[in-house]
Tab-separated table of C-alpha atoms in Angstrom:
chain	number	residue	atom	x	y	z
A	1	MET	CA	0.283	-3.251	-6.755
A	2	THR	CA	1.897	-3.763	-3.310
A	3	GLU	CA	-0.515	-4.950	-0.980
A	4	ILE	CA	-1.198	-2.951	2.349
A	5	GLN	CA	-0.207	-5.217	5.340
A	6	LEU	CA	-2.717	-4.844	8.038
A	7	PRO	CA	-1.874	-5.136	11.397
A	8	GLU	CA	-2.845	-8.736	13.010
A	9	THR	CA	-3.955	-7.930	16.417
A	10	PRO	CA	-6.155	-5.610	18.323
A	11	TYR	CA	-3.170	-3.990	19.797
A	12	GLN	CA	-1.188	-3.586	16.604
A	13	LEU	CA	-4.240	-1.996	15.150
A	14	GLN	CA	-4.439	0.714	18.174
A	15	LEU	CA	-0.832	1.446	17.976
A	16	THR	CA	-1.198	1.870	14.051
A	17	LEU	CA	-4.229	3.981	14.328
A	18	ALA	CA	-2.605	6.209	16.968
A	19	ARG	CA	0.689	6.424	14.879
A	20	ARG	CA	-0.874	7.262	11.791
A	21	LEU	CA	-3.199	9.939	13.302
A	22	ALA	CA	-0.104	11.596	14.902
A	23	ILE	CA	1.669	11.940	11.831
A	24	SER	CA	-1.140	13.308	10.109
A	25	ALA	CA	-1.445	15.847	12.848
A	26	VAL	CA	2.417	16.555	12.149
A	27	LEU	CA	2.001	16.775	8.360
A	28	LEU	CA	-1.210	19.119	8.617
A	29	GLY	CA	0.767	21.302	11.041
A	30	VAL	CA	3.561	21.691	8.679
A	31	THR	CA	1.351	22.075	5.568
A	32	ALA	CA	-0.625	24.983	7.291
A	33	GLY	CA	2.422	26.359	8.302
A	34	GLY	CA	3.739	26.159	4.763
A	35	VAL	CA	0.649	27.814	3.582
A	36	VAL	CA	1.003	30.751	5.994
A	37	TYR	CA	4.328	31.485	4.866
A	38	TRP	CA	3.400	31.452	1.472
A	39	LEU	CA	0.526	33.583	1.822
A	40	THR	CA	2.260	35.978	4.178
A	41	ALA	CA	5.340	36.284	1.676
A	42	HIS	CA	2.972	36.803	-1.245
A	43	ARG	CA	0.951	39.312	0.796
A	44	THR	CA	4.444	41.423	1.367
A	45	GLU	CA	5.319	41.346	-2.152
A	46	SER	CA	1.835	42.436	-3.149
A	47	GLN	CA	1.827	45.251	-0.890
A	48	ALA	CA	5.305	46.559	-1.835
A	49	LEU	CA	3.993	46.319	-5.471
A	50	GLU	CA	0.638	47.939	-5.057
A	51	ARG	CA	2.632	51.017	-3.262
A	52	ALA	CA	5.339	51.114	-6.239
A	53	ILE	CA	1.995	51.318	-8.699
A	54	ALA	CA	0.520	54.055	-6.612
A	55	SER	CA	3.799	55.844	-6.427
A	56	VAL	CA	4.287	55.453	-10.292
A	57	GLN	CA	0.659	57.016	-10.580
A	58	HIS	CA	1.446	60.164	-8.940
A	59	PHE	CA	4.964	60.205	-9.453
A	60	GLN	CA	4.261	60.522	-13.906
A	61	SER	CA	4.656	64.120	-13.944
A	62	PRO	CA	7.698	64.797	-11.820
A	63	ALA	CA	9.219	62.018	-13.661
A	64	MET	CA	8.792	63.497	-16.965
A	65	ARG	CA	10.387	66.752	-15.518
A	66	LEU	CA	13.195	64.847	-14.149
A	67	THR	CA	13.993	64.212	-17.779
A	68	THR	CA	14.267	67.744	-18.377
A	69	GLY	CA	17.374	68.037	-16.251
A	70	SER	CA	16.085	69.610	-12.893
A	71	ALA	CA	18.501	69.271	-10.084
A	72	GLN	CA	18.507	65.892	-7.932
A	73	GLU	CA	18.606	67.588	-4.759
A	74	SER	CA	15.480	69.807	-5.431
A	75	HIS	CA	13.101	66.998	-6.834
A	76	ALA	CA	10.762	66.797	-3.524
A	77	ALA	CA	8.486	64.070	-5.068
A	78	LEU	CA	11.513	61.257	-4.270
A	79	GLU	CA	11.458	62.194	-0.559
A	80	GLN	CA	7.592	62.225	-0.228
A	81	LEU	CA	7.972	58.986	-1.758
A	82	LEU	CA	10.408	57.402	0.595
A	83	ASP	CA	8.400	58.721	3.526
A	84	LYS	CA	4.665	57.856	2.292
A	85	GLU	CA	5.330	54.603	0.755
A	86	ARG	CA	7.719	52.919	3.407
A	87	PHE	CA	10.483	52.657	0.919
A	88	ILE	CA	13.912	52.786	1.696
A	89	GLY	CA	15.180	53.427	-1.579
A	90	VAL	CA	13.796	54.810	-4.862
A	91	ARG	CA	15.779	54.968	-8.286
A	92	VAL	CA	14.531	56.533	-11.657
A	93	PHE	CA	15.770	55.462	-15.021
A	94	ALA	CA	15.353	57.017	-18.495
A	95	PRO	CA	14.141	55.050	-21.204
A	96	ASN	CA	17.573	54.209	-22.485
A	97	ARG	CA	18.246	52.583	-18.867
A	98	GLU	CA	20.542	55.652	-17.607
A	99	ARG	CA	20.155	56.343	-14.050
A	100	LEU	CA	18.935	59.656	-13.769
A	101	PHE	CA	17.640	60.028	-9.917
A	102	GLU	CA	17.829	58.109	-6.591
A	103	ARG	CA	17.008	58.628	-3.017
A	104	TRP	CA	17.772	56.196	-0.313
A	105	GLY	CA	16.698	56.434	3.472
A	106	ASP	CA	18.196	56.321	6.484
A	107	VAL	CA	19.223	52.833	6.855
A	108	PRO	CA	22.539	50.701	7.144
A	109	GLU	CA	24.870	50.962	4.239
A	110	PHE	CA	25.149	47.425	3.770
A	111	LEU	CA	21.342	47.616	2.915
A	112	ILE	CA	21.997	50.245	0.000
A	113	ALA	CA	24.804	48.637	-1.133
A	114	GLU	CA	22.864	45.465	-1.968
A	115	GLY	CA	19.728	47.630	-3.374
A	116	LYS	CA	22.285	48.909	-5.655
A	117	ARG	CA	24.066	46.073	-6.688
A	118	GLN	CA	20.777	44.293	-8.019
A	119	SER	CA	20.310	44.217	-11.902
A	120	ASN	CA	17.300	45.372	-13.249
A	121	PRO	CA	14.929	43.357	-15.810
A	122	TRP	CA	13.300	46.526	-17.280
A	123	PRO	CA	10.005	44.850	-17.761
A	124	ALA	CA	7.787	46.124	-20.902
A	125	ILE	CA	4.800	48.611	-20.655
A	126	GLY	CA	2.048	47.101	-18.832
A	127	HIS	CA	4.024	44.186	-17.003
A	128	SER	CA	6.351	44.821	-13.916
A	129	HIS	CA	9.173	43.136	-12.071
A	130	SER	CA	9.356	42.158	-8.004
A	131	LYS	CA	11.696	39.756	-6.147
A	132	ARG	CA	12.872	39.088	-2.577
A	133	ILE	CA	16.501	39.458	-1.715
A	134	SER	CA	17.908	38.030	1.401
A	135	VAL	CA	20.322	40.154	3.361
A	136	ALA	CA	21.885	39.384	6.710
A	137	GLY	CA	18.578	38.213	8.358
A	138	GLU	CA	16.515	40.514	6.605
A	139	GLN	CA	14.834	40.745	3.215
A	140	LEU	CA	14.784	43.297	0.837
A	141	ILE	CA	11.694	43.661	-1.921
A	142	GLN	CA	12.498	45.114	-5.210
A	143	VAL	CA	9.950	46.313	-7.557
A	144	VAL	CA	10.708	47.864	-11.193
A	145	LEU	CA	7.821	49.592	-13.155
A	146	PRO	CA	7.692	51.146	-16.413
A	147	MET	CA	6.213	54.794	-16.405
A	148	THR	CA	4.726	56.119	-19.717
A	149	ALA	CA	3.961	59.307	-20.964
A	150	ASP	CA	0.827	61.097	-21.597
A	151	ASP	CA	0.937	59.701	-25.287
A	152	GLY	CA	1.417	56.028	-23.867
A	153	SER	CA	4.994	55.886	-24.864
A	154	LEU	CA	7.807	54.915	-22.535
A	155	ALA	CA	9.027	57.483	-20.567
A	156	GLY	CA	11.625	55.719	-18.015
A	157	TYR	CA	11.601	52.998	-15.185
A	158	VAL	CA	11.128	53.719	-11.313
A	159	GLU	CA	12.468	51.092	-8.777
A	160	GLY	CA	11.372	50.663	-5.376
A	161	VAL	CA	13.000	48.777	-2.620
A	162	SER	CA	11.217	47.895	0.562
A	163	ARG	CA	12.752	46.624	3.633
A	164	ILE	CA	11.247	43.566	5.751
A	165	THR	CA	13.275	43.790	9.048
A	166	ALA	CA	14.594	40.836	10.954
A	167	GLU	CA	11.824	41.643	13.765
A	168	THR	CA	9.215	41.817	10.756
A	169	LEU	CA	10.573	38.164	9.970
A	170	LEU	CA	10.703	37.121	13.478
A	171	GLY	CA	6.772	38.003	13.692
A	172	GLN	CA	6.011	36.197	10.225
A	173	GLN	CA	7.394	32.983	11.756
A	174	GLN	CA	5.917	33.343	15.006
A	175	GLN	CA	2.575	33.430	13.113
A	176	ILE	CA	3.734	30.275	11.199
A	177	GLN	CA	4.402	28.387	13.913
A	178	THR	CA	1.159	29.581	15.692
A	179	VAL	CA	-0.899	28.297	12.669
A	180	ALA	CA	1.207	24.931	12.388
A	181	ILE	CA	0.688	24.407	16.317
A	182	ALA	CA	-2.973	25.239	16.230
A	183	GLY	CA	-3.383	22.932	13.205
A	184	ALA	CA	-1.351	20.174	14.934
A	185	VAL	CA	-3.492	20.610	17.894
A	186	SER	CA	-6.771	20.965	16.320
A	187	VAL	CA	-6.007	17.291	14.636
A	188	LEU	CA	-4.594	15.768	18.190
A	189	ALA	CA	-7.903	17.228	19.756
A	190	ALA	CA	-10.270	15.879	16.888
A	191	THR	CA	-8.138	12.717	16.965
A	192	ILE	CA	-9.069	12.505	20.788
A	193	LEU	CA	-12.641	12.840	20.391
A	194	LEU	CA	-12.764	10.568	17.475
A	195	TYR	CA	-10.162	7.954	18.236
A	196	PRO	CA	-12.581	5.953	20.660
A	197	LEU	CA	-15.310	6.010	17.943
A	198	MET	CA	-12.856	4.899	14.878
A	199	LEU	CA	-11.423	2.274	17.551
A	200	ALA	CA	-14.781	0.443	18.133
A	201	MET	CA	-15.840	0.737	14.416
A	202	LEU	CA	-12.711	-1.189	13.880
A	203	ARG	CA	-13.206	-3.497	16.425
A	204	ARG	CA	-16.551	-4.310	14.805
A	205	TYR	CA	-15.374	-4.543	11.331
A	206	GLY	CA	-12.847	-6.997	12.558
A	207	ALA	CA	-15.176	-9.262	14.554
A	208	LEU	CA	-17.577	-9.093	11.398
A	209	SER	CA	-14.596	-10.395	9.399
A	210	ARG	CA	-13.579	-12.956	11.871
A	211	ARG	CA	-17.333	-14.180	12.000
A	212	LEU	CA	-17.437	-14.390	8.377
A	213	LEU	CA	-14.096	-16.406	8.522
A	214	ASP	CA	-15.192	-18.609	11.116
A	215	ALA	CA	-18.532	-19.495	9.063
A	216	ASN	CA	-16.422	-20.449	6.080
A	217	LEU	CA	-14.254	-22.403	7.963
A	218	SER	CA	-16.942	-24.368	9.535
A	219	LEU	CA	-18.561	-25.229	5.988
A	220	MET	CA	-15.317	-26.098	4.636
A	221	HIS	CA	-15.167	-28.819	7.764
A	222	SER	CA	-18.670	-29.797	7.336
A	223	LEU	CA	-18.229	-30.377	3.969
A	224	GLY	CA	-15.076	-32.313	4.486
A	225	ASN	CA	-16.739	-34.651	7.185
A	226	ALA	CA	-19.718	-35.060	4.968
A	227	ILE	CA	-17.726	-36.828	2.346
A	228	ALA	CA	-15.259	-38.513	4.738
A	229	LYS	CA	-18.336	-40.182	6.285
A	230	ARG	CA	-20.164	-40.637	2.826
A	231	ASP	CA	-16.986	-42.514	1.708
A	232	SER	CA	-17.120	-44.931	4.811
A	233	ASP	CA	-13.798	-43.162	6.050
A	234	THR	CA	-13.400	-40.879	9.181
A	235	ASP	CA	-12.655	-37.142	8.917
A	236	ALA	CA	-8.939	-38.211	10.226
A	237	HIS	CA	-7.842	-38.815	6.532
A	238	ASN	CA	-8.772	-35.180	5.497
A	239	TYR	CA	-6.748	-33.825	8.734
A	240	ARG	CA	-3.588	-35.717	7.798
A	241	VAL	CA	-3.415	-34.944	4.296
A	242	THR	CA	-4.315	-31.230	4.993
A	243	CYS	CA	-1.333	-31.234	7.899
A	244	TYR	CA	0.984	-33.158	5.474
A	245	ALA	CA	0.529	-30.728	2.205
A	246	VAL	CA	0.955	-27.719	4.363
A	247	ALA	CA	4.221	-29.175	5.857
A	248	LEU	CA	5.538	-29.738	2.662
A	249	ALA	CA	4.366	-26.234	1.218
A	250	GLU	CA	6.362	-24.391	4.292
A	251	THR	CA	9.479	-26.529	3.258
A	252	LEU	CA	8.970	-24.902	-0.270
A	253	GLY	CA	8.465	-21.630	1.028
A	254	LEU	CA	5.387	-20.865	-0.607
A	255	PRO	CA	3.634	-17.716	0.386
A	256	ASP	CA	0.875	-17.620	3.123
A	257	LYS	CA	-1.987	-16.700	0.556
A	258	THR	CA	-0.870	-19.755	-1.745
A	259	ILE	CA	-0.884	-22.402	1.799
A	260	SER	CA	-4.503	-21.167	2.972
A	261	GLU	CA	-5.768	-21.793	-0.632
A	262	LEU	CA	-4.150	-25.198	-0.348
A	263	VAL	CA	-5.586	-25.924	3.183
A	264	VAL	CA	-8.865	-25.390	1.899
A	265	GLY	CA	-8.619	-27.467	-1.240
A	266	ALA	CA	-6.583	-30.325	0.663
A	267	PHE	CA	-9.543	-30.661	2.953
A	268	LEU	CA	-12.109	-30.603	0.203
A	269	HIS	CA	-9.807	-32.563	-2.424
A	270	ASP	CA	-12.816	-35.266	-2.667
A	271	VAL	CA	-15.957	-33.184	-1.958
A	272	GLY	CA	-17.131	-34.607	-5.633
A	273	LYS	CA	-17.747	-37.963	-4.211
A	274	ILE	CA	-20.730	-36.720	-2.953
A	275	GLY	CA	-21.863	-37.513	-6.522
A	276	ILE	CA	-20.872	-40.604	-7.247
A	277	PRO	CA	-23.432	-43.556	-6.942
A	278	ASP	CA	-23.295	-45.667	-3.746
A	279	HIS	CA	-22.518	-48.958	-5.552
A	280	ILE	CA	-19.567	-47.517	-7.140
A	281	LEU	CA	-18.545	-45.232	-4.320
A	282	LEU	CA	-18.809	-48.177	-1.833
A	283	LYS	CA	-18.066	-51.144	-3.768
A	284	PRO	CA	-15.549	-53.467	-1.671
A	285	GLY	CA	-13.631	-54.755	-4.801
A	286	LYS	CA	-12.103	-53.737	-7.823
A	287	LEU	CA	-13.921	-50.930	-10.189
A	288	THR	CA	-14.792	-51.987	-13.604
A	289	ALA	CA	-13.652	-49.845	-16.347
A	290	GLU	CA	-16.834	-48.096	-16.843
A	291	GLU	CA	-17.245	-47.716	-12.902
A	292	ILE	CA	-13.534	-46.254	-12.997
A	293	VAL	CA	-14.608	-43.637	-15.610
A	294	ILE	CA	-17.805	-42.668	-13.302
A	295	MET	CA	-15.401	-42.435	-10.145
A	296	GLN	CA	-13.021	-40.035	-11.910
A	297	THR	CA	-15.504	-37.597	-12.788
A	298	HIS	CA	-15.603	-36.849	-8.927
A	299	THR	CA	-13.004	-34.067	-9.547
A	300	LEU	CA	-15.371	-32.227	-11.940
A	301	LEU	CA	-18.365	-32.710	-9.586
A	302	GLY	CA	-16.315	-31.020	-7.020
A	303	ILE	CA	-15.690	-28.109	-8.916
A	304	GLU	CA	-19.562	-27.857	-9.319
A	305	ILE	CA	-19.702	-28.190	-5.826
A	306	VAL	CA	-17.494	-25.277	-4.646
A	307	ALA	CA	-18.467	-22.896	-7.756
A	308	GLY	CA	-21.211	-21.232	-6.062
A	309	ASN	CA	-19.106	-19.921	-3.164
A	310	PRO	CA	-16.443	-17.549	-4.208
A	311	TRP	CA	-14.004	-18.190	-0.790
A	312	LEU	CA	-13.480	-21.538	-2.045
A	313	ALA	CA	-12.357	-20.427	-5.295
A	314	GLY	CA	-8.983	-20.960	-4.308
A	315	ALA	CA	-9.568	-24.644	-3.758
A	316	ALA	CA	-10.803	-25.330	-7.284
A	317	GLN	CA	-7.074	-26.145	-8.990
A	318	THR	CA	-6.410	-28.851	-5.930
A	319	ILE	CA	-9.941	-30.256	-6.297
A	320	ARG	CA	-9.621	-30.511	-10.122
A	321	HIS	CA	-6.133	-31.651	-10.562
A	322	HIS	CA	-4.938	-33.351	-7.380
A	323	HIS	CA	-5.117	-36.797	-9.954
A	324	GLU	CA	-3.098	-35.325	-12.758
A	325	HIS	CA	0.098	-36.725	-13.135
A	326	TYR	CA	3.417	-35.252	-14.024
A	327	ASP	CA	4.218	-36.939	-17.350
A	328	GLY	CA	0.432	-36.398	-18.527
A	329	THR	CA	-1.165	-39.472	-17.959
A	330	GLY	CA	-3.441	-38.500	-15.032
A	331	TYR	CA	-7.240	-37.193	-15.090
A	332	PRO	CA	-9.597	-34.915	-15.630
A	333	ASP	CA	-7.386	-32.742	-17.909
A	334	ARG	CA	-4.148	-35.146	-18.982
A	335	LEU	CA	-2.045	-31.701	-17.675
A	336	SER	CA	1.878	-32.389	-17.467
A	337	GLY	CA	4.908	-30.624	-15.483
A	338	GLU	CA	4.218	-27.438	-14.505
A	339	GLU	CA	0.832	-27.080	-16.361
A	340	ILE	CA	-0.589	-28.854	-12.863
A	341	PRO	CA	-0.716	-26.113	-10.640
A	342	LEU	CA	1.697	-26.007	-7.728
A	343	THR	CA	-0.932	-26.875	-5.043
A	344	ALA	CA	-1.953	-29.948	-6.768
A	345	ARG	CA	1.389	-31.202	-7.515
A	346	ILE	CA	2.040	-30.927	-3.523
A	347	PHE	CA	-1.292	-32.325	-3.006
A	348	ALA	CA	-0.841	-35.207	-5.178
A	349	LEU	CA	2.295	-36.521	-3.201
A	350	VAL	CA	0.547	-36.372	0.261
A	351	ASP	CA	-2.619	-37.772	-0.673
A	352	VAL	CA	-0.828	-40.888	-2.310
A	353	PHE	CA	1.193	-41.248	0.832
A	354	ASP	CA	-1.542	-41.154	2.967
A	355	ALA	CA	-3.434	-43.915	0.961
A	356	LEU	CA	-0.440	-46.343	1.207
A	357	THR	CA	0.200	-45.856	4.479
A	358	SER	CA	-3.193	-46.362	5.695
A	359	VAL	CA	-5.550	-48.956	6.312
A	360	ARG	CA	-8.410	-49.132	3.326
A	361	PRO	CA	-11.192	-51.799	2.963
A	362	TYR	CA	-9.317	-53.107	0.298
A	363	LYS	CA	-5.918	-53.050	1.685
A	364	PRO	CA	-3.735	-53.246	4.925
A	365	ALA	CA	-1.439	-50.175	5.594
A	366	LEU	CA	1.974	-50.352	4.110
A	367	PRO	CA	5.527	-49.427	6.004
A	368	LEU	CA	7.498	-46.829	5.427
A	369	ALA	CA	10.031	-48.409	3.237
A	370	ALA	CA	7.609	-50.179	0.994
A	371	THR	CA	5.548	-47.042	0.461
A	372	LEU	CA	8.915	-44.739	-0.048
A	373	ALA	CA	10.129	-47.554	-2.515
A	374	ILE	CA	6.554	-47.200	-4.373
A	375	MET	CA	6.712	-43.483	-4.372
A	376	GLU	CA	10.613	-43.294	-5.837
A	377	LYS	CA	9.422	-45.266	-8.739
A	378	GLU	CA	6.580	-42.787	-9.628
A	379	ALA	CA	8.975	-39.569	-9.342
A	380	GLY	CA	9.064	-37.817	-12.820
A	381	LYS	CA	5.846	-39.802	-13.823
A	382	HIS	CA	3.227	-39.428	-11.385
A	383	PHE	CA	5.097	-36.847	-8.939
A	384	ASP	CA	6.992	-33.756	-9.422
A	385	PRO	CA	10.416	-35.003	-9.295
A	386	GLU	CA	11.686	-31.441	-7.525
A	387	ILE	CA	8.717	-31.609	-5.047
A	388	HIS	CA	9.105	-35.260	-4.303
A	389	ALA	CA	12.977	-34.709	-3.295
A	390	TYR	CA	11.793	-32.522	-0.565
A	391	PHE	CA	9.018	-34.600	0.548
A	392	MET	CA	11.451	-37.603	1.010
A	393	LEU	CA	12.783	-35.468	3.735
A	394	LEU	CA	9.538	-35.218	5.676
A	395	ALA	CA	8.093	-38.443	4.793
A	396	PRO	CA	9.513	-40.134	8.099
A	397	ILE	CA	8.158	-37.565	10.200
A	398	PHE	CA	4.882	-37.868	8.491
A	399	TYR	CA	4.898	-41.901	9.076
A	400	GLU	CA	5.801	-41.551	12.525
A	401	LYS	CA	2.828	-39.208	13.229
A	402	ASN	CA	0.712	-41.196	11.142
A	403	GLN	CA	1.474	-44.353	13.667
A	404	THR	CA	1.604	-42.574	16.670
A	405	TRP	CA	-1.038	-40.025	17.047
A	406	ARG	CA	-4.469	-40.020	17.896
A	407	HIS	CA	-7.687	-38.167	16.363
A	408	SER	CA	-7.099	-35.237	19.253
A	409	GLU	CA	-3.808	-34.733	18.219
A	410	TRP	CA	-4.524	-34.619	14.524
A	411	ALA	CA	-7.524	-32.311	15.365
A	412	LEU	CA	-5.121	-29.985	17.132
A	413	GLU	CA	-2.577	-29.882	14.950
A	414	LEU	CA	-5.203	-28.955	11.932
A	415	LYS	CA	-6.444	-26.189	14.496
A	416	ASN	CA	-3.114	-24.632	14.965
A	417	VAL	CA	-2.830	-24.564	10.735
A	418	LEU	CA	-5.937	-22.673	10.680
A	419	THR	CA	-5.140	-20.249	13.493
A	420	ARG	CA	-1.646	-19.673	11.435
A	421	TYR	CA	-3.299	-19.096	7.852
A	422	PHE	CA	-6.634	-17.829	8.404
A	423	LYS	CA	-6.419	-14.475	9.709
A	424	THR	CA	-8.698	-12.132	7.875
A	425	GLU	CA	-5.670	-10.972	6.004
A	426	THR	CA	-4.393	-14.274	4.519
A	427	ALA	CA	-7.524	-16.354	4.256
A	428	PRO	CA	-9.045	-16.718	0.875
A	429	LYS	CA	-10.682	-13.314	-0.349
A	430	MET	CA	-14.534	-13.142	-0.952
A	431	GLU	CA	-14.297	-12.071	-4.845
A	432	PRO	CA	-17.723	-10.697	-5.953
A	433	LEU	CA	-19.584	-13.361	-8.400
A	434	SER	CA	-19.298	-12.611	-12.112
């Protein structure tokens, strides 16, 4: 299903709302006009049919006499039918469909010719036929009915042709236009009255959505800072790897929603270290084999920490799998190749890069050349080789920022990232807990 693209600014929201309400007014007006046209046409045909049926009821006996050979000119019932029922023409047919009599009123010859030209469908007893015929800006309505004898047998057929003049059609069109305009004006009037209320409600909803988003971002920031302090580090590491990961993801052309999930995952990638004992997490020297196993559990502990917050669900893949290796030798699930989520494969590169180029308690920062040489050897082993190729294009830029930017500049860069990817439309969605 295609997602609806929501407006991103209050001005766009107001413009979209006004445009759609205007379109609704026009559509309602056109629909109302169409309904009026159909009702008018249906009423006109129904009236003609009712006239014809009424005519046949009082025409049954004369019709029967017509079949005995009375003179056409002496049959007054036809003349009365033209005058009383507003037909322009009446024709009578025998059961064998032979025309017995016809009378036409004082109308233009082209209307009479068109009426005579029409073929009859000869409906069965108990049924009728009617149709509209457009002629030179006017309309004719042809009605054909079977006539029955006293014993219920077919006595013949009577055809009546009514005329709807151009003036009558113009009146119908004006009526349709009036209804359409009235419908459109009614919607526009309602819009004028309700628009401020709808706009206020939308603004209120937008403010609440933004407030909820800001609360979740604040939670993310607090958790990231907590683990940074727990790990005897500063939040600068989280800022750097998050900005690196976003830049690499943008180079790869990832969609905004994926990048927003990557941001949360990058910022909280080591949140599970909160559950690692101090004597292991803060140990200045190398860890023993047993301690390494305990340290590696931080990926699973991280999943447990974010599991209770549906907004952080998109971060889970990065948190769990950022230590997987492309060749399947990583942890915790020993995934390989494209089994590793894309966000985790991206983050693995920038996380190692920042670790190599930054000062840690157990090592100095490495220069760019030495860092890239180490990472080059790991392409296809630790890292996805295709993503690594793109990363190599960005690495000099990352290194330059690492060496020259102060904490305030990284904070500003991260703020720009959050502004770019955490609008209410692109932020991780709050799914209900299962």
